[in-house]
Amino acid sequence: MLSRLAADALLLLHLAFILFALFGAFLALRWPRIVRLHLPAALWAIGIELMGAICPLTYLENELRVRAGQQGYADGFIEHYLLPLIYPAGLTPAAQHIVAGVVLGVNLLLYARLWLRRGARR
């Protein structure tokens, strides 16, 4: 039971990281110091997608699920609603490059806005 809870918590953390990597620049518009956390997270997400690699959190989550006696993902709220967001079906290298481009594009636009806003204050 503890391994399953840990795997579910890790899945939520993984989703939070993905959302932060994609949309963290919105937070930087309000709190500029968050850039120190967001830029490495966004670069990591872009790198993982461009390399076609699997995030280490995925391996840890799967190990915890195996320890919990699960095979893959059983039906449940977390598995049914969150797993398809993090591990979509048909995720190909080309699709991963598109995802990396979206993450890069969103962040470039938001950081350009932040940079222009900071320049206007000076």
GROMACS .gro file of N, CA and C in nm:
model
  366
    1MET      N    1   0.082  -0.120   0.000
    1MET     CA    2   0.000   0.000   0.000
    1MET      C    3   0.086   0.126   0.000
    2LEU      N    4   0.194   0.126   0.078
    2LEU     CA    5   0.282   0.241   0.085
    2LEU      C    6   0.350   0.267  -0.049
    3SER      N    7   0.391   0.162  -0.118
    3SER     CA    8   0.454   0.179  -0.249
    3SER      C    9   0.356   0.238  -0.350
    4ARG      N   10   0.232   0.196  -0.344
    4ARG     CA   11   0.131   0.251  -0.435
    4ARG      C   12   0.109   0.399  -0.407
    5LEU      N   13   0.098   0.435  -0.280
    5LEU     CA   14   0.080   0.576  -0.245
    5LEU      C   15   0.200   0.658  -0.289
    6ALA      N   16   0.320   0.603  -0.272
    6ALA     CA   17   0.441   0.673  -0.315
    6ALA      C   18   0.443   0.690  -0.466
    7ALA      N   19   0.401   0.587  -0.540
    7ALA     CA   20   0.396   0.596  -0.687
    7ALA      C   21   0.294   0.700  -0.730
    8ASP      N   22   0.178   0.704  -0.664
    8ASP     CA   23   0.077   0.803  -0.698
    8ASP      C   24   0.126   0.944  -0.667
    9ALA      N   25   0.192   0.960  -0.553
    9ALA     CA   26   0.247   1.091  -0.517
    9ALA      C   27   0.354   1.134  -0.617
   10LEU      N   28   0.436   1.039  -0.659
   10LEU     CA   29   0.539   1.068  -0.758
   10LEU      C   30   0.477   1.108  -0.892
   11LEU      N   31   0.368   1.044  -0.929
   11LEU     CA   32   0.298   1.080  -1.051
   11LEU      C   33   0.247   1.224  -1.044
   12LEU      N   34   0.192   1.263  -0.930
   12LEU     CA   35   0.147   1.401  -0.912
   12LEU      C   36   0.263   1.499  -0.918
   13LEU      N   37   0.375   1.462  -0.857
   13LEU     CA   38   0.495   1.545  -0.863
   13LEU      C   39   0.543   1.560  -1.007
   14HIS      N   40   0.541   1.450  -1.081
   14HIS     CA   41   0.582   1.450  -1.221
   14HIS      C   42   0.493   1.545  -1.302
   15LEU      N   43   0.363   1.538  -1.281
   15LEU     CA   44   0.271   1.627  -1.350
   15LEU      C   45   0.298   1.773  -1.312
   16ALA      N   46   0.321   1.798  -1.184
   16ALA     CA   47   0.349   1.934  -1.139
   16ALA      C   48   0.477   1.987  -1.205
   17PHE      N   49   0.579   1.901  -1.216
   17PHE     CA   50   0.703   1.941  -1.281
   17PHE      C   51   0.679   1.977  -1.427
   18ILE      N   52   0.600   1.893  -1.496
   18ILE     CA   53   0.570   1.919  -1.638
   18ILE      C   54   0.497   2.053  -1.652
   19LEU      N   55   0.399   2.077  -1.569
   19LEU     CA   56   0.324   2.202  -1.575
   19LEU      C   57   0.414   2.321  -1.542
   20PHE      N   58   0.503   2.304  -1.445
   20PHE     CA   59   0.596   2.411  -1.409
   20PHE      C   60   0.693   2.439  -1.523
   21ALA      N   61   0.745   2.333  -1.587
   21ALA     CA   62   0.837   2.351  -1.699
   21ALA      C   63   0.769   2.424  -1.814
   22LEU      N   64   0.643   2.393  -1.837
   22LEU     CA   65   0.571   2.454  -1.948
   22LEU      C   66   0.522   2.595  -1.916
   23PHE      N   67   0.467   2.614  -1.797
   23PHE     CA   68   0.402   2.740  -1.765
   23PHE      C   69   0.468   2.821  -1.654
   24GLY      N   70   0.584   2.777  -1.607
   24GLY     CA   71   0.651   2.848  -1.497
   24GLY      C   72   0.689   2.990  -1.529
   25ALA      N   73   0.707   3.021  -1.656
   25ALA     CA   74   0.741   3.159  -1.693
   25ALA      C   75   0.626   3.254  -1.659
   26PHE      N   76   0.502   3.203  -1.655
   26PHE     CA   77   0.391   3.286  -1.609
   26PHE      C   78   0.415   3.331  -1.465
   27LEU      N   79   0.466   3.239  -1.383
   27LEU     CA   80   0.497   3.274  -1.245
   27LEU      C   81   0.610   3.376  -1.238
   28ALA      N   82   0.704   3.365  -1.332
   28ALA     CA   83   0.817   3.458  -1.335
   28ALA      C   84   0.771   3.599  -1.369
   29LEU      N   85   0.661   3.613  -1.440
   29LEU     CA   86   0.607   3.747  -1.466
   29LEU      C   87   0.567   3.815  -1.337
   30ARG      N   88   0.520   3.736  -1.242
   30ARG     CA   89   0.478   3.790  -1.112
   30ARG      C   90   0.593   3.792  -1.012
   31TRP      N   91   0.671   3.683  -1.010
   31TRP     CA   92   0.781   3.668  -0.916
   31TRP      C   93   0.910   3.640  -0.994
   32PRO      N   94   0.980   3.742  -1.036
   32PRO     CA   95   1.098   3.724  -1.123
   32PRO      C   96   1.205   3.631  -1.068
   33ARG      N   97   1.216   3.619  -0.939
   33ARG     CA   98   1.320   3.533  -0.882
   33ARG      C   99   1.298   3.384  -0.911
   34ILE      N  100   1.177   3.348  -0.949
   34ILE     CA  101   1.147   3.208  -0.978
   34ILE      C  102   1.219   3.161  -1.105
   35VAL      N  103   1.271   3.255  -1.181
   35VAL     CA  104   1.345   3.221  -1.303
   35VAL      C  105   1.459   3.125  -1.271
   36ARG      N  106   1.520   3.141  -1.155
   36ARG     CA  107   1.632   3.054  -1.114
   36ARG      C  108   1.591   2.908  -1.103
   37LEU      N  109   1.467   2.883  -1.071
   37LEU     CA  110   1.415   2.747  -1.065
   37LEU      C  111   1.356   2.704  -1.198
   38HIS      N  112   1.290   2.797  -1.263
   38HIS     CA  113   1.218   2.761  -1.384
   38HIS      C  114   1.308   2.732  -1.503
   39LEU      N  115   1.408   2.814  -1.527
   39LEU     CA  116   1.493   2.791  -1.644
   39LEU      C  117   1.556   2.653  -1.646
   40PRO      N  118   1.616   2.605  -1.537
   40PRO     CA  119   1.669   2.468  -1.540
   40PRO      C  120   1.560   2.362  -1.564
   41ALA      N  121   1.442   2.383  -1.506
   41ALA     CA  122   1.333   2.287  -1.526
   41ALA      C  123   1.289   2.285  -1.672
   42ALA      N  124   1.275   2.402  -1.733
   42ALA     CA  125   1.234   2.409  -1.873
   42ALA      C  126   1.341   2.348  -1.964
   43LEU      N  127   1.468   2.378  -1.936
   43LEU     CA  128   1.576   2.321  -2.017
   43LEU      C  129   1.581   2.170  -2.004
   44TRP      N  130   1.558   2.119  -1.884
   44TRP     CA  131   1.554   1.973  -1.863
   44TRP      C  132   1.442   1.912  -1.947
   45ALA      N  133   1.323   1.971  -1.939
   45ALA     CA  134   1.208   1.918  -2.013
   45ALA      C  135   1.233   1.921  -2.163
   46ILE      N  136   1.289   2.029  -2.211
   46ILE     CA  137   1.320   2.040  -2.355
   46ILE      C  138   1.423   1.935  -2.394
   47GLY      N  139   1.527   1.921  -2.312
   47GLY     CA  140   1.632   1.822  -2.341
   47GLY      C  141   1.581   1.679  -2.343
   48ILE      N  142   1.500   1.644  -2.245
   48ILE     CA  143   1.443   1.508  -2.239
   48ILE      C  144   1.362   1.480  -2.365
   49GLU      N  145   1.281   1.577  -2.406
   49GLU     CA  146   1.198   1.557  -2.526
   49GLU      C  147   1.283   1.549  -2.652
   50LEU      N  148   1.381   1.637  -2.666
   50LEU     CA  149   1.463   1.636  -2.787
   50LEU      C  150   1.548   1.510  -2.798
   51MET      N  151   1.591   1.457  -2.685
   51MET     CA  152   1.672   1.334  -2.687
   51MET      C  153   1.585   1.210  -2.700
   52GLY      N  154   1.455   1.225  -2.685
   52GLY     CA  155   1.368   1.108  -2.689
   52GLY      C  156   1.389   1.019  -2.569
   53ALA      N  157   1.438   1.078  -2.461
   53ALA     CA  158   1.469   1.002  -2.340
   53ALA      C  159   1.345   0.991  -2.251
   54ILE      N  160   1.358   0.910  -2.150
   54ILE     CA  161   1.252   0.893  -2.051
   54ILE      C  162   1.301   0.955  -1.921
   55CYS      N  163   1.218   1.035  -1.862
   55CYS     CA  164   1.253   1.102  -1.737
   55CYS      C  165   1.281   0.999  -1.628
   56PRO      N  166   1.381   1.022  -1.545
   56PRO     CA  167   1.410   0.929  -1.435
   56PRO      C  168   1.293   0.909  -1.339
   57LEU      N  169   1.206   1.007  -1.329
   57LEU     CA  170   1.088   0.990  -1.243
   57LEU      C  171   1.000   0.876  -1.292
   58THR      N  172   0.997   0.853  -1.422
   58THR     CA  173   0.918   0.744  -1.478
   58THR      C  174   0.969   0.610  -1.430
   59TYR      N  175   1.100   0.592  -1.433
   59TYR     CA  176   1.159   0.465  -1.387
   59TYR      C  177   1.129   0.443  -1.238
   60LEU      N  178   1.143   0.547  -1.160
   60LEU     CA  179   1.117   0.535  -1.016
   60LEU      C  180   0.969   0.503  -0.991
   61GLU      N  181   0.881   0.570  -1.061
   61GLU     CA  182   0.739   0.542  -1.045
   61GLU      C  183   0.705   0.398  -1.080
   62ASN      N  184   0.758   0.350  -1.193
   62ASN     CA  185   0.731   0.212  -1.233
   62ASN      C  186   0.786   0.113  -1.132
   63GLU      N  187   0.904   0.141  -1.078
   63GLU     CA  188   0.961   0.053  -0.975
   63GLU      C  189   0.871   0.047  -0.853
   64LEU      N  190   0.819   0.162  -0.812
   64LEU     CA  191   0.729   0.165  -0.697
   64LEU      C  192   0.600   0.089  -0.726
   65ARG      N  193   0.551   0.097  -0.848
   65ARG     CA  194   0.429   0.024  -0.884
   65ARG      C  195   0.454  -0.127  -0.883
   66VAL      N  196   0.571  -0.170  -0.931
   66VAL     CA  197   0.605  -0.313  -0.927
   66VAL      C  198   0.612  -0.360  -0.782
   67ARG      N  199   0.674  -0.280  -0.696
   67ARG     CA  200   0.682  -0.315  -0.554
   67ARG      C  201   0.544  -0.325  -0.491
   68ALA      N  202   0.450  -0.246  -0.544
   68ALA     CA  203   0.312  -0.249  -0.492
   68ALA      C  204   0.233  -0.365  -0.552
   69GLY      N  205   0.297  -0.444  -0.638
   69GLY     CA  206   0.230  -0.558  -0.698
   69GLY      C  207   0.143  -0.522  -0.816
   70GLN      N  208   0.166  -0.407  -0.875
   70GLN     CA  209   0.086  -0.364  -0.989
   70GLN      C  210   0.157  -0.398  -1.120
   71GLN      N  211   0.080  -0.422  -1.222
   71GLN     CA  212   0.132  -0.437  -1.357
   71GLN      C  213   0.083  -0.317  -1.435
   72GLY      N  214   0.169  -0.227  -1.465
   72GLY     CA  215   0.125  -0.108  -1.536
   72GLY      C  216   0.037  -0.024  -1.446
   73TYR      N  217  -0.067   0.031  -1.505
   73TYR     CA  218  -0.151   0.123  -1.431
   73TYR      C  219  -0.294   0.071  -1.425
   74ALA      N  220  -0.339   0.045  -1.305
   74ALA     CA  221  -0.475  -0.004  -1.283
   74ALA      C  222  -0.573   0.112  -1.296
   75ASP      N  223  -0.700   0.078  -1.309
   75ASP     CA  224  -0.802   0.183  -1.317
   75ASP      C  225  -0.811   0.254  -1.183
   76GLY      N  226  -0.816   0.381  -1.189
   76GLY     CA  227  -0.827   0.466  -1.072
   76GLY      C  228  -0.820   0.610  -1.118
   77PHE      N  229  -0.851   0.702  -1.030
   77PHE     CA  230  -0.854   0.843  -1.069
   77PHE      C  231  -0.721   0.890  -1.125
   78ILE      N  232  -0.615   0.867  -1.051
   78ILE     CA  233  -0.484   0.915  -1.094
   78ILE      C  234  -0.444   0.850  -1.226
   79GLU      N  235  -0.458   0.719  -1.233
   79GLU     CA  236  -0.418   0.649  -1.355
   79GLU      C  237  -0.504   0.687  -1.474
   80HIS      N  238  -0.634   0.699  -1.451
   80HIS     CA  239  -0.726   0.725  -1.562
   80HIS      C  240  -0.713   0.868  -1.614
   81TYR      N  241  -0.698   0.965  -1.525
   81TYR     CA  242  -0.699   1.105  -1.567
   81TYR      C  243  -0.561   1.166  -1.586
   82LEU      N  244  -0.463   1.123  -1.510
   82LEU     CA  245  -0.332   1.188  -1.518
   82LEU      C  246  -0.231   1.116  -1.607
   83LEU      N  247  -0.233   0.985  -1.606
   83LEU     CA  248  -0.136   0.913  -1.688
   83LEU      C  249  -0.142   0.949  -1.836
   84PRO      N  250  -0.259   0.961  -1.896
   84PRO     CA  251  -0.261   0.998  -2.038
   84PRO      C  252  -0.200   1.136  -2.066
   85LEU      N  253  -0.202   1.224  -1.968
   85LEU     CA  254  -0.138   1.354  -1.986
   85LEU      C  255   0.014   1.344  -1.987
   86ILE      N  256   0.065   1.258  -1.899
   86ILE     CA  257   0.210   1.246  -1.885
   86ILE      C  258   0.267   1.146  -1.985
   87TYR      N  259   0.195   1.039  -2.011
   87TYR     CA  260   0.241   0.935  -2.103
   87TYR      C  261   0.138   0.913  -2.214
   88PRO      N  262   0.121   1.009  -2.305
   88PRO     CA  263   0.017   0.992  -2.407
   88PRO      C  264   0.047   0.876  -2.501
   89ALA      N  265  -0.059   0.813  -2.550
   89ALA     CA  266  -0.044   0.703  -2.646
   89ALA      C  267   0.011   0.758  -2.776
   90GLY      N  268   0.097   0.682  -2.840
   90GLY     CA  269   0.152   0.722  -2.969
   90GLY      C  270   0.257   0.829  -2.960
   91LEU      N  271   0.323   0.841  -2.846
   91LEU     CA  272   0.429   0.941  -2.830
   91LEU      C  273   0.552   0.896  -2.909
   92THR      N  274   0.572   0.955  -3.024
   92THR     CA  275   0.684   0.921  -3.112
   92THR      C  276   0.794   1.024  -3.097
   93PRO      N  277   0.914   0.995  -3.149
   93PRO     CA  278   1.020   1.097  -3.146
   93PRO      C  279   0.977   1.228  -3.212
   94ALA      N  280   0.903   1.220  -3.322
   94ALA     CA  281   0.856   1.342  -3.389
   94ALA      C  282   0.761   1.420  -3.297
   95ALA      N  283   0.674   1.348  -3.229
   95ALA     CA  284   0.581   1.413  -3.137
   95ALA      C  285   0.657   1.476  -3.020
   96GLN      N  286   0.762   1.407  -2.973
   96GLN     CA  287   0.843   1.463  -2.865
   96GLN      C  288   0.912   1.591  -2.909
   97HIS      N  289   0.955   1.598  -3.035
   97HIS     CA  290   1.017   1.720  -3.086
   97HIS      C  291   0.916   1.834  -3.090
   98ILE      N  292   0.792   1.802  -3.124
   98ILE     CA  293   0.686   1.903  -3.124
   98ILE      C  294   0.662   1.952  -2.982
   99VAL      N  295   0.657   1.858  -2.886
   99VAL     CA  296   0.638   1.896  -2.745
   99VAL      C  297   0.752   1.987  -2.700
  100ALA      N  298   0.875   1.951  -2.735
  100ALA     CA  299   0.990   2.034  -2.699
  100ALA      C  300   0.977   2.173  -2.760
  101GLY      N  301   0.932   2.179  -2.885
  101GLY     CA  302   0.912   2.308  -2.951
  101GLY      C  303   0.806   2.393  -2.883
  102VAL      N  304   0.698   2.328  -2.838
  102VAL     CA  305   0.593   2.400  -2.768
  102VAL      C  306   0.646   2.455  -2.635
  103VAL      N  307   0.717   2.372  -2.560
  103VAL     CA  308   0.774   2.417  -2.433
  103VAL      C  309   0.869   2.533  -2.458
  104LEU      N  310   0.955   2.519  -2.557
  104LEU     CA  311   1.051   2.625  -2.590
  104LEU      C  312   0.979   2.751  -2.635
  105GLY      N  313   0.882   2.737  -2.725
  105GLY     CA  314   0.810   2.854  -2.776
  105GLY      C  315   0.735   2.929  -2.668
  106VAL      N  316   0.661   2.857  -2.585
  106VAL     CA  317   0.585   2.921  -2.477
  106VAL      C  318   0.681   2.996  -2.385
  107ASN      N  319   0.791   2.932  -2.350
  107ASN     CA  320   0.884   2.996  -2.258
  107ASN      C  321   0.957   3.113  -2.321
  108LEU      N  322   0.994   3.103  -2.447
  108LEU     CA  323   1.058   3.216  -2.514
  108LEU      C  324   0.965   3.337  -2.518
  109LEU      N  325   0.840   3.314  -2.549
  109LEU     CA  326   0.744   3.425  -2.551
  109LEU      C  327   0.726   3.488  -2.414
  110LEU      N  328   0.712   3.404  -2.313
  110LEU     CA  329   0.692   3.457  -2.178
  110LEU      C  330   0.816   3.528  -2.126
  111TYR      N  331   0.934   3.472  -2.152
  111TYR     CA  332   1.055   3.538  -2.105
  111TYR      C  333   1.083   3.666  -2.184
  112ALA      N  334   1.046   3.670  -2.311
  112ALA     CA  335   1.060   3.795  -2.387
  112ALA      C  336   0.970   3.902  -2.325
  113ARG      N  337   0.849   3.863  -2.287
  113ARG     CA  338   0.759   3.958  -2.221
  113ARG      C  339   0.816   4.005  -2.088
  114LEU      N  340   0.871   3.912  -2.011
  114LEU     CA  341   0.932   3.948  -1.884
  114LEU      C  342   1.049   4.043  -1.905
  115TRP      N  343   1.132   4.014  -2.003
  115TRP     CA  344   1.249   4.096  -2.033
  115TRP      C  345   1.207   4.236  -2.077
  116LEU      N  346   1.105   4.244  -2.164
  116LEU     CA  347   1.057   4.373  -2.210
  116LEU      C  348   0.994   4.451  -2.095
  117ARG      N  349   0.923   4.383  -2.009
  117ARG     CA  350   0.861   4.448  -1.895
  117ARG      C  351   0.966   4.506  -1.799
  118ARG      N  352   1.071   4.429  -1.774
  118ARG     CA  353   1.178   4.475  -1.686
  118ARG      C  354   1.252   4.592  -1.748
  119GLY      N  355   1.270   4.587  -1.882
  119GLY     CA  356   1.336   4.698  -1.951
  119GLY      C  357   1.254   4.825  -1.946
  120ALA      N  358   1.123   4.813  -1.948
  120ALA     CA  359   1.034   4.929  -1.943
  120ALA      C  360   1.037   4.996  -1.806
  121ARG      N  361   1.066   4.918  -1.701
  121ARG     CA  362   1.071   4.974  -1.565
  121ARG      C  363   1.198   5.053  -1.540
  122ARG      N  364   1.300   5.026  -1.616
  122ARG     CA  365   1.429   5.095  -1.590
  122ARG      C  366   1.433   5.231  -1.646
   0.00000   0.00000   0.00000
